[in-house]
Amino acid sequence: MRRADRLFQIIQMLRRSSYPLTAAQMAAELEVSVRTIYRDMADLIGQRVPISGEAGFGYILDDAFDMPPLMLTGEEVEAAVLGAQWVAAGSDPVLANAARDLIAKISVVIPDQLRSHISHPSMSFRQSAVKISDGIDIARTRQWIRAGRKLRIDYRDERGKVSARVIWPIIIGYFDDRRTLAAWCELRQAFRHFRCDRILVADFLDEHYDVAPGALRQNWRKNVIDAVPKLPSETKKRDALAPGHS
């Protein structure tokens, strides 16, 4: 890797991190010595890049640092395009069109030498042959999540039993063949996950739930996602992470 590219990568690493990074962490990712990182950090600071920290503690980039946000590398272009193509192929029409627009915008702003990463990518994905229709308007659900509003749904579980629920939507999980809505369920007084194709009826209520959407999401992550035990078998791990449908 050229030195100029390495300096750029160091800035990128610092910009995406919300906590101080040590020279050892940066050296491991860039596959160089810690001494090389110390020299690079001295050069960046000498060039008036606003980096705070010191050896043994870690380094952090000042939020005020101004760097063109679309100064992308080839790998970043391919990562963005691959993700956008996956979204375009497997999402609701609104989000799919947004993903296609994103690819078009990236192709316009990147330098000529990087456009081949879009027209001739080195990565692809396999689209699921199974298409399952959602029983709820996903685009509108995203709006309700951001607004912190409740939904009333009729839901059919895996045993075919139908129940009426009032839920506080938190986040939509995208899988290859389906989508799942995580929510606080007033009926069960607990977090639950609902497959969107099993939602029979959805009423979008004007009523806001009692907590901020971000706080509810944090509570869900703490009590559901982070609470899942780590199992040695990857198969068992996937089963443990699979959402329940009660």
mmCIF file of C-alpha atoms in Angstrom:
data_model
loop_
_atom_site.group_PDB
_atom_site.id
_atom_site.type_symbol
_atom_site.label_atom_id
_atom_site.label_comp_id
_atom_site.label_asym_id
_atom_site.label_seq_id
_atom_site.Cartn_x
_atom_site.Cartn_y
_atom_site.Cartn_z
ATOM 1 C CA MET A 1 0.000 0.000 0.000
ATOM 2 C CA ARG A 2 1.306 3.442 -0.918
ATOM 3 C CA ARG A 3 2.017 5.752 1.982
ATOM 4 C CA ALA A 4 -0.559 8.315 0.777
ATOM 5 C CA ASP A 5 -3.201 5.570 0.644
ATOM 6 C CA ARG A 6 -2.229 4.424 4.138
ATOM 7 C CA LEU A 7 -2.605 7.931 5.547
ATOM 8 C CA PHE A 8 -6.026 8.185 3.946
ATOM 9 C CA GLN A 9 -7.021 4.820 5.441
ATOM 10 C CA ILE A 10 -5.881 5.958 8.895
ATOM 11 C CA ILE A 11 -8.119 9.031 8.630
ATOM 12 C CA GLN A 12 -10.995 6.810 7.494
ATOM 13 C CA MET A 13 -10.503 4.478 10.465
ATOM 14 C CA LEU A 14 -10.473 7.392 12.894
ATOM 15 C CA ARG A 15 -13.515 8.982 11.262
ATOM 16 C CA ARG A 16 -15.662 5.845 11.572
ATOM 17 C CA SER A 17 -14.674 5.177 15.192
ATOM 18 C CA SER A 18 -16.490 6.769 18.117
ATOM 19 C CA TYR A 19 -13.720 5.932 20.587
ATOM 20 C CA PRO A 20 -9.910 6.313 20.587
ATOM 21 C CA LEU A 21 -8.023 3.829 18.417
ATOM 22 C CA THR A 22 -4.624 2.581 19.498
ATOM 23 C CA ALA A 23 -1.660 2.338 17.171
ATOM 24 C CA ALA A 24 -1.764 -1.439 17.620
ATOM 25 C CA GLN A 25 -5.370 -1.614 16.406
ATOM 26 C CA MET A 26 -4.610 0.466 13.331
ATOM 27 C CA ALA A 27 -1.416 -1.484 12.614
ATOM 28 C CA ALA A 28 -3.309 -4.783 12.760
ATOM 29 C CA GLU A 29 -5.955 -3.615 10.273
ATOM 30 C CA LEU A 30 -3.424 -2.102 7.873
ATOM 31 C CA GLU A 31 -0.922 -4.955 8.337
ATOM 32 C CA VAL A 32 2.005 -2.683 9.153
ATOM 33 C CA SER A 33 4.158 -2.205 12.237
ATOM 34 C CA VAL A 34 3.151 -0.092 15.211
ATOM 35 C CA ARG A 35 6.248 2.037 14.605
ATOM 36 C CA THR A 36 4.968 2.825 11.096
ATOM 37 C CA ILE A 37 1.658 4.011 12.567
ATOM 38 C CA TYR A 38 3.485 6.270 15.034
ATOM 39 C CA ARG A 39 5.395 7.870 12.137
ATOM 40 C CA ASP A 40 2.203 8.294 10.117
ATOM 41 C CA MET A 41 0.383 9.862 13.054
ATOM 42 C CA ALA A 42 3.242 12.329 13.531
ATOM 43 C CA ASP A 43 3.046 13.240 9.830
ATOM 44 C CA LEU A 44 -0.750 13.725 9.950
ATOM 45 C CA ILE A 45 -0.555 15.891 13.056
ATOM 46 C CA GLY A 46 2.268 17.852 11.433
ATOM 47 C CA GLN A 47 -0.030 18.454 8.451
ATOM 48 C CA ARG A 48 -2.551 19.993 10.880
ATOM 49 C CA VAL A 49 -5.035 17.109 10.740
ATOM 50 C CA PRO A 50 -6.942 17.616 14.044
ATOM 51 C CA ILE A 51 -6.065 14.349 15.785
ATOM 52 C CA SER A 52 -6.027 14.144 19.582
ATOM 53 C CA GLY A 53 -4.293 11.495 21.679
ATOM 54 C CA GLU A 54 -0.906 9.949 22.237
ATOM 55 C CA ALA A 55 0.979 6.670 22.204
ATOM 56 C CA GLY A 56 -0.347 4.191 24.739
ATOM 57 C CA PHE A 57 -3.703 5.947 25.008
ATOM 58 C CA GLY A 58 -5.103 6.053 21.504
ATOM 59 C CA TYR A 59 -6.055 8.593 18.875
ATOM 60 C CA ILE A 60 -9.344 10.224 17.906
ATOM 61 C CA LEU A 61 -10.261 12.548 15.051
ATOM 62 C CA ASP A 62 -11.858 15.888 15.813
ATOM 63 C CA ASP A 63 -15.476 16.062 14.624
ATOM 64 C CA ALA A 64 -14.716 19.392 12.969
ATOM 65 C CA PHE A 65 -12.318 17.768 10.488
ATOM 66 C CA ASP A 66 -13.513 18.516 6.953
ATOM 67 C CA MET A 67 -12.859 15.853 4.329
ATOM 68 C CA PRO A 68 -14.951 15.321 1.190
ATOM 69 C CA PRO A 69 -17.489 12.676 2.283
ATOM 70 C CA LEU A 70 -17.523 10.973 -1.140
ATOM 71 C CA MET A 71 -13.772 10.625 -1.512
ATOM 72 C CA LEU A 72 -14.256 6.877 -1.879
ATOM 73 C CA THR A 73 -11.858 4.005 -2.449
ATOM 74 C CA GLY A 74 -12.585 1.253 -4.946
ATOM 75 C CA GLU A 75 -13.508 -1.157 -2.146
ATOM 76 C CA GLU A 76 -15.913 1.390 -0.645
ATOM 77 C CA VAL A 77 -17.612 1.860 -4.016
ATOM 78 C CA GLU A 78 -18.063 -1.889 -4.456
ATOM 79 C CA ALA A 79 -19.336 -2.291 -0.888
ATOM 80 C CA ALA A 80 -21.897 0.480 -1.372
ATOM 81 C CA VAL A 81 -23.033 -0.844 -4.753
ATOM 82 C CA LEU A 82 -23.272 -4.450 -3.531
ATOM 83 C CA GLY A 83 -25.404 -3.372 -0.582
ATOM 84 C CA ALA A 84 -27.585 -1.143 -2.754
ATOM 85 C CA GLN A 85 -28.115 -3.943 -5.290
ATOM 86 C CA TRP A 86 -29.180 -6.323 -2.504
ATOM 87 C CA VAL A 87 -31.641 -3.726 -1.195
ATOM 88 C CA ALA A 88 -32.971 -3.037 -4.697
ATOM 89 C CA ALA A 89 -33.585 -6.739 -5.287
ATOM 90 C CA GLY A 90 -35.210 -7.621 -1.987
ATOM 91 C CA SER A 91 -36.963 -4.572 -0.557
ATOM 92 C CA ASP A 92 -40.246 -2.783 -0.846
ATOM 93 C CA PRO A 93 -40.631 -0.595 -3.986
ATOM 94 C CA VAL A 94 -39.866 2.689 -2.202
ATOM 95 C CA LEU A 95 -36.582 1.468 -0.706
ATOM 96 C CA ALA A 96 -35.678 -0.423 -3.888
ATOM 97 C CA ASN A 97 -35.983 2.766 -5.958
ATOM 98 C CA ALA A 98 -33.926 4.661 -3.371
ATOM 99 C CA ALA A 99 -31.184 2.036 -3.707
ATOM 100 C CA ARG A 100 -31.142 2.381 -7.503
ATOM 101 C CA ASP A 101 -30.988 6.165 -7.168
ATOM 102 C CA LEU A 102 -28.035 5.770 -4.786
ATOM 103 C CA ILE A 103 -26.104 3.722 -7.351
ATOM 104 C CA ALA A 104 -26.825 6.344 -10.023
ATOM 105 C CA LYS A 105 -25.625 9.169 -7.757
ATOM 106 C CA ILE A 106 -22.433 7.322 -6.807
ATOM 107 C CA SER A 107 -21.639 6.697 -10.485
ATOM 108 C CA VAL A 108 -21.882 10.443 -11.162
ATOM 109 C CA VAL A 109 -19.682 11.754 -8.343
ATOM 110 C CA ILE A 110 -16.837 9.217 -8.324
ATOM 111 C CA PRO A 111 -13.711 9.700 -10.484
ATOM 112 C CA ASP A 112 -13.578 8.077 -13.927
ATOM 113 C CA GLN A 113 -11.036 5.470 -12.831
ATOM 114 C CA LEU A 114 -13.486 4.078 -10.263
ATOM 115 C CA ARG A 115 -16.528 3.749 -12.532
ATOM 116 C CA SER A 116 -15.452 0.271 -13.611
ATOM 117 C CA HIS A 117 -16.142 -0.839 -10.024
ATOM 118 C CA ILE A 118 -19.826 -0.215 -10.829
ATOM 119 C CA SER A 119 -19.980 -1.361 -14.454
ATOM 120 C CA HIS A 120 -17.727 -4.391 -13.894
ATOM 121 C CA PRO A 121 -17.919 -5.270 -10.172
ATOM 122 C CA SER A 122 -15.823 -8.068 -8.689
ATOM 123 C CA MET A 123 -18.608 -9.098 -6.280
ATOM 124 C CA SER A 124 -22.189 -10.217 -6.619
ATOM 125 C CA PHE A 125 -24.918 -11.896 -4.583
ATOM 126 C CA ARG A 126 -27.449 -14.647 -5.153
ATOM 127 C CA GLN A 127 -31.022 -13.476 -4.976
ATOM 128 C CA SER A 128 -33.460 -15.793 -3.242
ATOM 129 C CA ALA A 129 -35.836 -17.519 -5.634
ATOM 130 C CA VAL A 130 -38.592 -17.432 -3.004
ATOM 131 C CA LYS A 131 -40.662 -14.252 -2.922
ATOM 132 C CA ILE A 132 -42.926 -13.743 0.091
ATOM 133 C CA SER A 133 -45.438 -10.909 0.094
ATOM 134 C CA ASP A 134 -45.673 -8.669 3.149
ATOM 135 C CA GLY A 135 -49.017 -8.157 4.853
ATOM 136 C CA ILE A 136 -48.087 -4.648 5.905
ATOM 137 C CA ASP A 137 -46.943 -1.500 4.084
ATOM 138 C CA ILE A 138 -43.200 -1.599 4.823
ATOM 139 C CA ALA A 139 -42.493 1.945 3.614
ATOM 140 C CA ARG A 140 -45.205 3.367 5.863
ATOM 141 C CA THR A 141 -44.023 1.172 8.741
ATOM 142 C CA ARG A 142 -40.576 2.768 8.499
ATOM 143 C CA GLN A 143 -42.229 6.181 8.855
ATOM 144 C CA TRP A 144 -44.124 5.000 11.946
ATOM 145 C CA ILE A 145 -40.902 3.657 13.479
ATOM 146 C CA ARG A 146 -39.178 7.015 13.047
ATOM 147 C CA ALA A 147 -42.220 8.875 14.412
ATOM 148 C CA GLY A 148 -42.618 6.550 17.418
ATOM 149 C CA ARG A 149 -46.240 5.656 16.647
ATOM 150 C CA LYS A 150 -48.209 2.510 17.437
ATOM 151 C CA LEU A 151 -49.633 -0.141 15.123
ATOM 152 C CA ARG A 152 -52.647 -2.389 15.572
ATOM 153 C CA ILE A 153 -52.212 -5.713 13.776
ATOM 154 C CA ASP A 154 -53.958 -9.030 13.288
ATOM 155 C CA TYR A 155 -51.219 -11.660 13.324
ATOM 156 C CA ARG A 156 -51.218 -15.343 12.418
ATOM 157 C CA ASP A 157 -48.503 -17.349 14.203
ATOM 158 C CA GLU A 158 -46.737 -20.475 12.935
ATOM 159 C CA ARG A 159 -49.554 -22.659 14.338
ATOM 160 C CA GLY A 160 -52.184 -20.703 12.404
ATOM 161 C CA LYS A 161 -53.640 -18.980 15.472
ATOM 162 C CA VAL A 162 -54.741 -15.382 14.861
ATOM 163 C CA SER A 163 -54.490 -12.704 17.549
ATOM 164 C CA ALA A 164 -54.988 -8.937 17.660
ATOM 165 C CA ARG A 165 -52.073 -6.885 18.964
ATOM 166 C CA VAL A 166 -51.155 -3.271 19.590
ATOM 167 C CA ILE A 167 -47.420 -2.955 19.080
ATOM 168 C CA TRP A 168 -44.681 -0.340 19.275
ATOM 169 C CA PRO A 169 -42.570 -0.937 16.145
ATOM 170 C CA ILE A 170 -38.807 -0.784 16.650
ATOM 171 C CA ILE A 171 -36.917 -2.039 13.605
ATOM 172 C CA ILE A 172 -37.446 -4.086 10.437
ATOM 173 C CA GLY A 173 -35.076 -7.014 9.948
ATOM 174 C CA TYR A 174 -34.347 -7.945 6.317
ATOM 175 C CA PHE A 175 -33.664 -11.593 5.443
ATOM 176 C CA ASP A 176 -33.162 -13.145 2.004
ATOM 177 C CA ASP A 177 -36.729 -14.401 1.740
ATOM 178 C CA ARG A 178 -38.721 -12.391 4.277
ATOM 179 C CA ARG A 179 -38.892 -9.391 6.588
ATOM 180 C CA THR A 180 -39.441 -9.386 10.342
ATOM 181 C CA LEU A 181 -40.748 -6.524 12.482
ATOM 182 C CA ALA A 182 -39.354 -6.215 16.010
ATOM 183 C CA ALA A 183 -41.742 -4.477 18.408
ATOM 184 C CA TRP A 184 -42.937 -4.087 21.985
ATOM 185 C CA CYS A 185 -46.219 -5.987 22.294
ATOM 186 C CA GLU A 186 -48.813 -4.487 24.651
ATOM 187 C CA LEU A 187 -50.655 -7.824 24.838
ATOM 188 C CA ARG A 188 -47.606 -9.813 25.978
ATOM 189 C CA GLN A 189 -45.900 -6.894 27.746
ATOM 190 C CA ALA A 190 -42.648 -8.006 26.154
ATOM 191 C CA PHE A 191 -40.556 -7.634 23.017
ATOM 192 C CA ARG A 192 -41.759 -9.781 20.151
ATOM 193 C CA HIS A 193 -40.792 -10.374 16.507
ATOM 194 C CA PHE A 194 -43.462 -10.598 13.824
ATOM 195 C CA ARG A 195 -42.938 -11.992 10.341
ATOM 196 C CA CYS A 196 -44.347 -9.379 7.988
ATOM 197 C CA ASP A 197 -45.893 -11.998 5.686
ATOM 198 C CA ARG A 198 -47.958 -13.295 8.639
ATOM 199 C CA ILE A 199 -49.504 -9.911 9.387
ATOM 200 C CA LEU A 200 -53.074 -10.096 8.095
ATOM 201 C CA VAL A 201 -54.253 -6.548 8.839
ATOM 202 C CA ALA A 202 -52.353 -3.442 9.937
ATOM 203 C CA ASP A 203 -53.862 -0.197 11.213
ATOM 204 C CA PHE A 204 -51.486 2.753 11.481
ATOM 205 C CA LEU A 205 -52.471 4.600 14.651
ATOM 206 C CA ASP A 206 -51.868 8.277 15.378
ATOM 207 C CA GLU A 207 -51.022 7.461 19.004
ATOM 208 C CA HIS A 208 -47.360 7.803 20.016
ATOM 209 C CA TYR A 209 -45.833 5.323 22.410
ATOM 210 C CA ASP A 210 -44.489 6.403 25.768
ATOM 211 C CA VAL A 211 -40.719 6.406 25.138
ATOM 212 C CA ALA A 212 -38.394 7.870 22.529
ATOM 213 C CA PRO A 213 -37.825 5.535 19.542
ATOM 214 C CA GLY A 214 -34.075 5.498 20.170
ATOM 215 C CA ALA A 215 -34.510 4.555 23.831
ATOM 216 C CA LEU A 216 -36.942 1.768 22.930
ATOM 217 C CA ARG A 217 -34.512 0.405 20.334
ATOM 218 C CA GLN A 218 -31.663 0.505 22.843
ATOM 219 C CA ASN A 219 -33.761 -1.360 25.412
ATOM 220 C CA TRP A 220 -34.713 -3.998 22.812
ATOM 221 C CA ARG A 221 -31.083 -4.497 21.821
ATOM 222 C CA LYS A 222 -29.974 -4.817 25.440
ATOM 223 C CA ASN A 223 -32.703 -7.270 26.457
ATOM 224 C CA VAL A 224 -33.042 -9.302 23.260
ATOM 225 C CA ILE A 225 -30.004 -9.074 20.999
ATOM 226 C CA ASP A 226 -27.196 -8.677 23.540
ATOM 227 C CA ALA A 227 -28.864 -11.137 25.921
ATOM 228 C CA VAL A 228 -28.648 -14.061 23.474
ATOM 229 C CA PRO A 229 -26.016 -16.516 24.815
ATOM 230 C CA LYS A 230 -23.031 -17.348 22.618
ATOM 231 C CA LEU A 231 -23.245 -21.005 21.595
ATOM 232 C CA PRO A 232 -20.375 -23.095 20.170
ATOM 233 C CA SER A 233 -22.413 -24.516 17.303
ATOM 234 C CA GLU A 234 -23.151 -22.052 14.503
ATOM 235 C CA THR A 235 -26.354 -23.926 13.745
ATOM 236 C CA LYS A 236 -27.525 -23.556 17.325
ATOM 237 C CA LYS A 237 -26.434 -19.930 17.277
ATOM 238 C CA ARG A 238 -28.613 -19.217 14.267
ATOM 239 C CA ASP A 239 -31.523 -20.989 15.932
ATOM 240 C CA ALA A 240 -31.033 -18.909 19.095
ATOM 241 C CA LEU A 241 -31.052 -15.693 17.080
ATOM 242 C CA ALA A 242 -34.158 -16.647 15.102
ATOM 243 C CA PRO A 243 -37.088 -14.466 16.203
ATOM 244 C CA GLY A 244 -40.021 -16.007 18.037
ATOM 245 C CA HIS A 245 -43.532 -15.597 16.733
ATOM 246 C CA SER A 246 -45.703 -15.873 19.826
#
